[in-house]
mmCIF file of C-alpha atoms in Angstrom:
data_model
loop_
_atom_site.group_PDB
_atom_site.id
_atom_site.type_symbol
_atom_site.label_atom_id
_atom_site.label_comp_id
_atom_site.label_asym_id
_atom_site.label_seq_id
_atom_site.Cartn_x
_atom_site.Cartn_y
_atom_site.Cartn_z
ATOM 1 C CA UNK A 236 -3.797 14.124 21.697
ATOM 2 C CA UNK A 237 -4.724 13.579 18.066
ATOM 3 C CA UNK A 238 -7.362 11.056 16.966
ATOM 4 C CA UNK A 239 -4.875 8.364 15.902
ATOM 5 C CA UNK A 240 -2.963 8.606 19.178
ATOM 6 C CA UNK A 241 -6.245 8.294 21.070
ATOM 7 C CA UNK A 242 -7.181 5.242 18.981
ATOM 8 C CA UNK A 243 -3.837 3.626 19.702
ATOM 9 C CA UNK A 244 -4.273 4.243 23.437
ATOM 10 C CA UNK A 245 -7.734 2.688 23.172
ATOM 11 C CA UNK A 246 -6.274 -0.362 21.375
ATOM 12 C CA UNK A 247 -3.850 -0.831 24.264
ATOM 13 C CA UNK A 248 -6.654 -0.498 26.798
ATOM 14 C CA UNK A 249 -9.133 -2.776 24.998
ATOM 15 C CA UNK A 250 -6.609 -5.476 24.121
ATOM 16 C CA UNK A 251 -4.748 -5.580 27.413
ATOM 17 C CA UNK A 252 -1.401 -5.819 25.619
ATOM 18 C CA UNK A 253 1.578 -3.981 27.105
ATOM 19 C CA UNK A 254 2.044 -0.439 25.802
ATOM 20 C CA UNK A 255 4.497 0.076 22.950
ATOM 21 C CA UNK A 256 5.479 3.059 20.891
ATOM 22 C CA UNK A 257 2.711 3.956 18.470
ATOM 23 C CA UNK A 258 3.508 2.522 15.052
ATOM 24 C CA UNK A 259 4.235 4.869 12.195
ATOM 25 C CA UNK A 260 0.824 5.489 10.646
ATOM 26 C CA UNK A 261 0.210 7.036 7.243
ATOM 27 C CA UNK A 262 -2.761 7.673 4.984
ATOM 28 C CA UNK A 263 -1.980 6.700 1.388
ATOM 29 C CA UNK A 264 -3.898 6.550 -1.873
ATOM 30 C CA UNK A 265 -5.565 3.137 -2.063
ATOM 31 C CA UNK A 266 -3.373 1.812 -4.906
ATOM 32 C CA UNK A 267 -0.167 2.904 -3.135
ATOM 33 C CA UNK A 268 -1.336 1.253 0.080
ATOM 34 C CA UNK A 269 -1.992 -1.997 -1.773
ATOM 35 C CA UNK A 270 1.407 -1.909 -3.510
ATOM 36 C CA UNK A 271 3.145 -1.605 -0.147
ATOM 37 C CA UNK A 272 0.868 -4.166 1.517
ATOM 38 C CA UNK A 273 1.489 -6.751 -1.205
ATOM 39 C CA UNK A 274 5.204 -6.319 -1.791
ATOM 40 C CA UNK A 275 7.680 -8.669 -0.266
ATOM 41 C CA UNK A 276 5.191 -10.876 1.529
ATOM 42 C CA UNK A 277 6.903 -14.266 1.537
ATOM 43 C CA UNK A 278 3.875 -16.208 2.791
ATOM 44 C CA UNK A 279 1.283 -14.661 0.478
ATOM 45 C CA UNK A 280 -1.159 -17.197 -0.961
ATOM 46 C CA UNK A 281 0.965 -19.278 -3.308
ATOM 47 C CA UNK A 282 -1.674 -19.067 -6.062
ATOM 48 C CA UNK A 283 -1.923 -15.287 -5.908
ATOM 49 C CA UNK A 284 0.402 -13.084 -7.903
ATOM 50 C CA UNK A 285 1.580 -9.747 -6.595
ATOM 51 C CA UNK A 286 -0.537 -8.048 -9.258
ATOM 52 C CA UNK A 287 -3.635 -9.949 -8.138
ATOM 53 C CA UNK A 288 -2.922 -8.990 -4.540
ATOM 54 C CA UNK A 289 -2.551 -5.335 -5.501
ATOM 55 C CA UNK A 290 -5.833 -5.335 -7.401
ATOM 56 C CA UNK A 291 -7.902 -6.629 -4.463
ATOM 57 C CA UNK A 292 -10.725 -4.372 -3.399
ATOM 58 C CA UNK A 293 -12.073 -3.517 0.002
ATOM 59 C CA UNK A 294 -8.992 -3.286 2.191
ATOM 60 C CA UNK A 295 -9.408 -0.201 4.377
ATOM 61 C CA UNK A 296 -6.147 -0.288 6.312
ATOM 62 C CA UNK A 297 -3.312 -2.698 6.939
ATOM 63 C CA UNK A 298 -0.588 -3.511 9.447
ATOM 64 C CA UNK A 299 2.528 -4.222 7.387
ATOM 65 C CA UNK A 300 4.385 -6.885 9.300
ATOM 66 C CA UNK A 301 7.755 -6.319 7.621
ATOM 67 C CA UNK A 302 7.926 -2.622 8.528
ATOM 68 C CA UNK A 303 5.542 -2.664 11.507
ATOM 69 C CA UNK A 304 3.652 0.282 10.056
ATOM 70 C CA UNK A 305 -0.045 0.938 9.792
ATOM 71 C CA UNK A 306 -1.226 2.169 6.417
ATOM 72 C CA UNK A 307 -4.669 3.661 5.908
ATOM 73 C CA UNK A 308 -6.460 4.029 2.592
ATOM 74 C CA UNK A 309 -7.370 7.565 1.639
ATOM 75 C CA UNK A 310 -10.841 6.131 0.901
ATOM 76 C CA UNK A 311 -11.412 5.452 4.611
ATOM 77 C CA UNK A 312 -13.151 8.194 6.596
ATOM 78 C CA UNK A 313 -11.072 8.145 9.769
ATOM 79 C CA UNK A 314 -13.315 10.788 11.303
ATOM 80 C CA UNK A 315 -16.167 8.257 11.408
ATOM 81 C CA UNK A 316 -16.623 5.543 14.025
ATOM 82 C CA UNK A 317 -16.575 2.876 11.302
ATOM 83 C CA UNK A 318 -13.337 4.235 9.846
ATOM 84 C CA UNK A 319 -11.770 4.461 13.282
ATOM 85 C CA UNK A 320 -12.744 0.850 13.959
ATOM 86 C CA UNK A 321 -10.636 -0.357 11.029
ATOM 87 C CA UNK A 322 -7.599 1.585 12.240
ATOM 88 C CA UNK A 323 -8.180 0.243 15.763
ATOM 89 C CA UNK A 324 -8.163 -3.282 14.287
ATOM 90 C CA UNK A 325 -4.747 -2.683 12.707
ATOM 91 C CA UNK A 326 -3.372 -1.171 15.909
ATOM 92 C CA UNK A 327 -4.404 -4.373 17.689
ATOM 93 C CA UNK A 328 -2.302 -6.284 15.141
ATOM 94 C CA UNK A 329 0.682 -4.045 15.937
ATOM 95 C CA UNK A 330 0.250 -4.798 19.640
ATOM 96 C CA UNK A 331 -0.160 -8.515 18.971
ATOM 97 C CA UNK A 332 3.031 -8.527 16.927
ATOM 98 C CA UNK A 333 4.975 -6.679 19.626
ATOM 99 C CA UNK A 334 3.792 -9.179 22.242
ATOM 100 C CA UNK A 335 4.001 -12.421 20.271
ATOM 101 C CA UNK A 336 6.173 -11.855 17.206
ATOM 102 C CA UNK A 337 5.716 -13.242 13.709
ATOM 103 C CA UNK A 338 4.250 -16.481 15.093
ATOM 104 C CA UNK A 339 0.911 -14.673 14.831
ATOM 105 C CA UNK A 340 0.793 -15.591 11.168
ATOM 106 C CA UNK A 341 2.922 -18.746 10.987
ATOM 107 C CA UNK A 342 -0.004 -21.182 10.838
ATOM 108 C CA UNK A 343 -3.575 -21.008 9.672
ATOM 109 C CA UNK A 344 -4.757 -21.533 13.237
ATOM 110 C CA UNK A 345 -2.615 -18.662 14.532
ATOM 111 C CA UNK A 346 -3.899 -16.412 11.729
ATOM 112 C CA UNK A 347 -7.452 -17.293 12.717
ATOM 113 C CA UNK A 348 -6.771 -16.505 16.390
ATOM 114 C CA UNK A 349 -5.011 -13.246 15.514
ATOM 115 C CA UNK A 350 -7.821 -12.025 13.278
ATOM 116 C CA UNK A 351 -10.522 -13.212 15.664
ATOM 117 C CA UNK A 352 -9.071 -11.165 18.493
ATOM 118 C CA UNK A 353 -8.692 -8.027 16.359
ATOM 119 C CA UNK A 354 -12.236 -8.369 14.989
ATOM 120 C CA UNK A 355 -13.642 -8.978 18.494
ATOM 121 C CA UNK A 356 -12.089 -5.722 19.721
ATOM 122 C CA UNK A 357 -13.230 -3.870 16.594
ATOM 123 C CA UNK A 358 -16.771 -5.213 17.057
ATOM 124 C CA UNK A 359 -16.819 -4.168 20.714
ATOM 125 C CA UNK A 360 -15.717 -0.648 19.723
ATOM 126 C CA UNK A 361 -18.485 -0.424 17.124
ATOM 127 C CA UNK A 362 -21.122 -1.733 19.529
ATOM 128 C CA UNK A 363 -20.031 0.613 22.321
ATOM 129 C CA UNK A 364 -20.409 3.496 19.867
ATOM 130 C CA UNK A 365 -23.916 2.365 18.834
ATOM 131 C CA UNK A 366 -22.905 1.290 15.331
ATOM 132 C CA UNK A 367 -24.917 -1.750 14.301
ATOM 133 C CA UNK A 368 -22.418 -3.271 11.902
ATOM 134 C CA UNK A 369 -20.839 -6.720 12.016
ATOM 135 C CA UNK A 370 -17.182 -7.245 11.210
ATOM 136 C CA UNK A 371 -15.188 -10.430 10.826
ATOM 137 C CA UNK A 372 -17.984 -12.535 9.365
ATOM 138 C CA UNK A 373 -15.620 -13.844 6.699
ATOM 139 C CA UNK A 374 -13.675 -15.720 9.380
ATOM 140 C CA UNK A 375 -16.416 -18.318 9.571
ATOM 141 C CA UNK A 376 -15.471 -19.341 6.032
ATOM 142 C CA UNK A 377 -11.782 -19.806 6.841
ATOM 143 C CA UNK A 378 -10.846 -23.450 6.600
ATOM 144 C CA UNK A 379 -7.387 -24.509 7.644
ATOM 145 C CA UNK A 380 -5.786 -27.295 5.609
ATOM 146 C CA UNK A 381 -5.279 -29.427 8.722
ATOM 147 C CA UNK A 382 -8.970 -29.135 9.601
ATOM 148 C CA UNK A 383 -8.309 -26.920 12.616
ATOM 149 C CA UNK A 384 -9.252 -23.356 13.216
#
Protein backbone atom coordinates (compact mmCIF):
# COMPACT_ATOMS: atom_id res chain seq x y z
CA UNK A 1 0.00 0.00 0.00
CA UNK A 2 1.51 3.32 -1.01
CA UNK A 3 1.52 6.37 1.28
CA UNK A 4 -1.42 8.11 -0.41
CA UNK A 5 -3.57 4.97 -0.28
CA UNK A 6 -2.73 4.61 3.41
CA UNK A 7 -3.67 8.26 4.00
CA UNK A 8 -6.98 7.78 2.24
CA UNK A 9 -7.73 4.71 4.36
CA UNK A 10 -6.88 6.77 7.44
CA UNK A 11 -9.24 9.55 6.28
CA UNK A 12 -12.04 6.99 6.03
CA UNK A 13 -11.24 5.63 9.48
CA UNK A 14 -10.87 9.02 11.20
CA UNK A 15 -13.91 10.61 9.58
CA UNK A 16 -16.29 7.69 9.87
CA UNK A 17 -17.60 8.28 6.35
CA UNK A 18 -18.45 5.26 4.21
CA UNK A 19 -15.58 4.01 2.05
CA UNK A 20 -15.44 5.19 -1.55
CA UNK A 21 -12.97 4.71 -4.34
CA UNK A 22 -9.85 6.75 -3.70
CA UNK A 23 -10.02 9.97 -5.69
CA UNK A 24 -7.57 10.54 -8.49
CA UNK A 25 -4.64 12.26 -6.80
CA UNK A 26 -1.83 14.07 -8.59
CA UNK A 27 1.15 16.20 -7.62
CA UNK A 28 1.39 19.29 -9.84
CA UNK A 29 3.60 22.36 -9.99
CA UNK A 30 2.06 24.99 -7.71
CA UNK A 31 0.98 27.34 -10.53
CA UNK A 32 -0.66 24.49 -12.48
CA UNK A 33 -2.49 23.36 -9.35
CA UNK A 34 -3.81 26.87 -8.80
CA UNK A 35 -4.94 27.22 -12.43
CA UNK A 36 -6.97 24.02 -12.13
CA UNK A 37 -8.27 24.91 -8.65
CA UNK A 38 -9.46 28.34 -9.78
CA UNK A 39 -10.95 27.52 -13.16
CA UNK A 40 -14.64 27.10 -13.59
CA UNK A 41 -15.61 27.73 -9.99
CA UNK A 42 -19.06 29.29 -10.29
CA UNK A 43 -19.33 30.31 -6.63
CA UNK A 44 -15.86 31.84 -6.27
CA UNK A 45 -15.84 35.10 -4.31
CA UNK A 46 -17.63 37.54 -6.59
CA UNK A 47 -14.96 40.21 -6.01
CA UNK A 48 -12.08 37.91 -6.91
CA UNK A 49 -10.95 37.47 -10.48
CA UNK A 50 -9.64 34.18 -11.76
CA UNK A 51 -6.18 35.75 -12.01
CA UNK A 52 -6.33 36.87 -8.38
CA UNK A 53 -7.40 33.38 -7.35
CA UNK A 54 -4.53 31.83 -9.28
CA UNK A 55 -1.99 34.15 -7.69
CA UNK A 56 -2.95 33.26 -4.10
CA UNK A 57 -0.15 31.87 -2.00
CA UNK A 58 -0.10 29.15 0.59
CA UNK A 59 -2.47 26.53 -0.77
CA UNK A 60 -0.80 23.15 -0.24
CA UNK A 61 -3.41 20.86 -1.78
CA UNK A 62 -6.99 21.06 -2.94
CA UNK A 63 -10.06 18.91 -3.53
CA UNK A 64 -11.50 20.05 -6.86
CA UNK A 65 -15.23 19.69 -6.49
CA UNK A 66 -16.01 19.72 -10.22
CA UNK A 67 -13.72 16.78 -11.02
CA UNK A 68 -13.60 15.20 -7.56
CA UNK A 69 -9.81 15.05 -7.74
CA UNK A 70 -7.20 15.85 -5.15
CA UNK A 71 -4.33 17.99 -6.38
CA UNK A 72 -1.14 18.41 -4.38
CA UNK A 73 1.41 21.18 -4.83
CA UNK A 74 4.89 20.04 -5.71
CA UNK A 75 6.02 22.39 -2.90
CA UNK A 76 4.39 20.14 -0.29
CA UNK A 77 6.61 17.48 1.29
CA UNK A 78 4.20 14.55 1.33
CA UNK A 79 6.79 12.41 3.09
CA UNK A 80 6.44 14.61 6.19
CA UNK A 81 3.66 14.38 8.77
CA UNK A 82 2.72 18.01 8.12
CA UNK A 83 2.51 17.43 4.37
CA UNK A 84 0.49 14.27 4.87
CA UNK A 85 -1.92 16.18 7.12
CA UNK A 86 -2.83 18.55 4.28
CA UNK A 87 -3.53 15.65 1.91
CA UNK A 88 -5.57 13.95 4.65
CA UNK A 89 -7.62 17.16 4.95
CA UNK A 90 -8.43 17.08 1.23
CA UNK A 91 -9.31 13.38 1.36
CA UNK A 92 -11.81 14.22 4.10
CA UNK A 93 -13.39 16.72 1.69
CA UNK A 94 -13.67 13.98 -0.95
CA UNK A 95 -15.43 11.75 1.58
CA UNK A 96 -17.70 14.58 2.70
CA UNK A 97 -18.67 15.27 -0.89
CA UNK A 98 -19.41 11.61 -1.58
CA UNK A 99 -21.63 11.44 1.51
CA UNK A 100 -23.38 14.81 1.31
CA UNK A 101 -22.96 16.20 -2.20
CA UNK A 102 -22.38 19.79 -3.25
CA UNK A 103 -24.51 21.07 -0.36
CA UNK A 104 -21.24 21.09 1.58
CA UNK A 105 -20.43 24.44 0.03
CA UNK A 106 -23.87 25.89 -0.77
CA UNK A 107 -24.01 28.24 2.22
CA UNK A 108 -21.46 29.98 4.38
CA UNK A 109 -22.59 27.92 7.36
CA UNK A 110 -22.14 24.65 5.45
CA UNK A 111 -18.68 25.77 4.30
CA UNK A 112 -17.77 26.51 7.90
CA UNK A 113 -18.99 23.08 9.05
CA UNK A 114 -17.20 21.32 6.19
CA UNK A 115 -13.88 23.04 6.86
CA UNK A 116 -14.21 22.68 10.62
CA UNK A 117 -14.59 18.93 10.33
CA UNK A 118 -11.64 18.57 7.93
CA UNK A 119 -9.42 20.76 10.12
CA UNK A 120 -10.46 18.85 13.27
CA UNK A 121 -9.38 15.57 11.67
CA UNK A 122 -6.17 17.13 10.36
CA UNK A 123 -5.40 18.54 13.82
CA UNK A 124 -6.02 15.16 15.46
CA UNK A 125 -3.63 13.52 12.97
CA UNK A 126 -0.94 16.09 13.73
CA UNK A 127 -1.39 15.77 17.49
CA UNK A 128 -1.34 11.96 17.37
CA UNK A 129 1.95 12.20 15.48
CA UNK A 130 3.44 14.60 18.06
CA UNK A 131 3.45 17.62 15.75
CA UNK A 132 2.70 20.75 17.74
CA UNK A 133 1.14 22.80 14.97
CA UNK A 134 -2.33 24.35 14.85
CA UNK A 135 -4.41 24.28 11.69
CA UNK A 136 -7.71 25.93 10.90
CA UNK A 137 -7.17 29.05 13.00
CA UNK A 138 -8.40 31.21 10.13
CA UNK A 139 -11.90 29.77 10.58
CA UNK A 140 -12.39 31.92 13.66
CA UNK A 141 -12.29 34.95 11.36
CA UNK A 142 -14.97 33.62 9.01
CA UNK A 143 -18.09 35.72 9.27
CA UNK A 144 -21.18 34.63 7.42
CA UNK A 145 -23.33 37.40 5.94
CA UNK A 146 -26.39 36.18 7.84
CA UNK A 147 -24.49 36.34 11.13
CA UNK A 148 -24.39 32.56 11.51
CA UNK A 149 -21.47 30.23 11.47
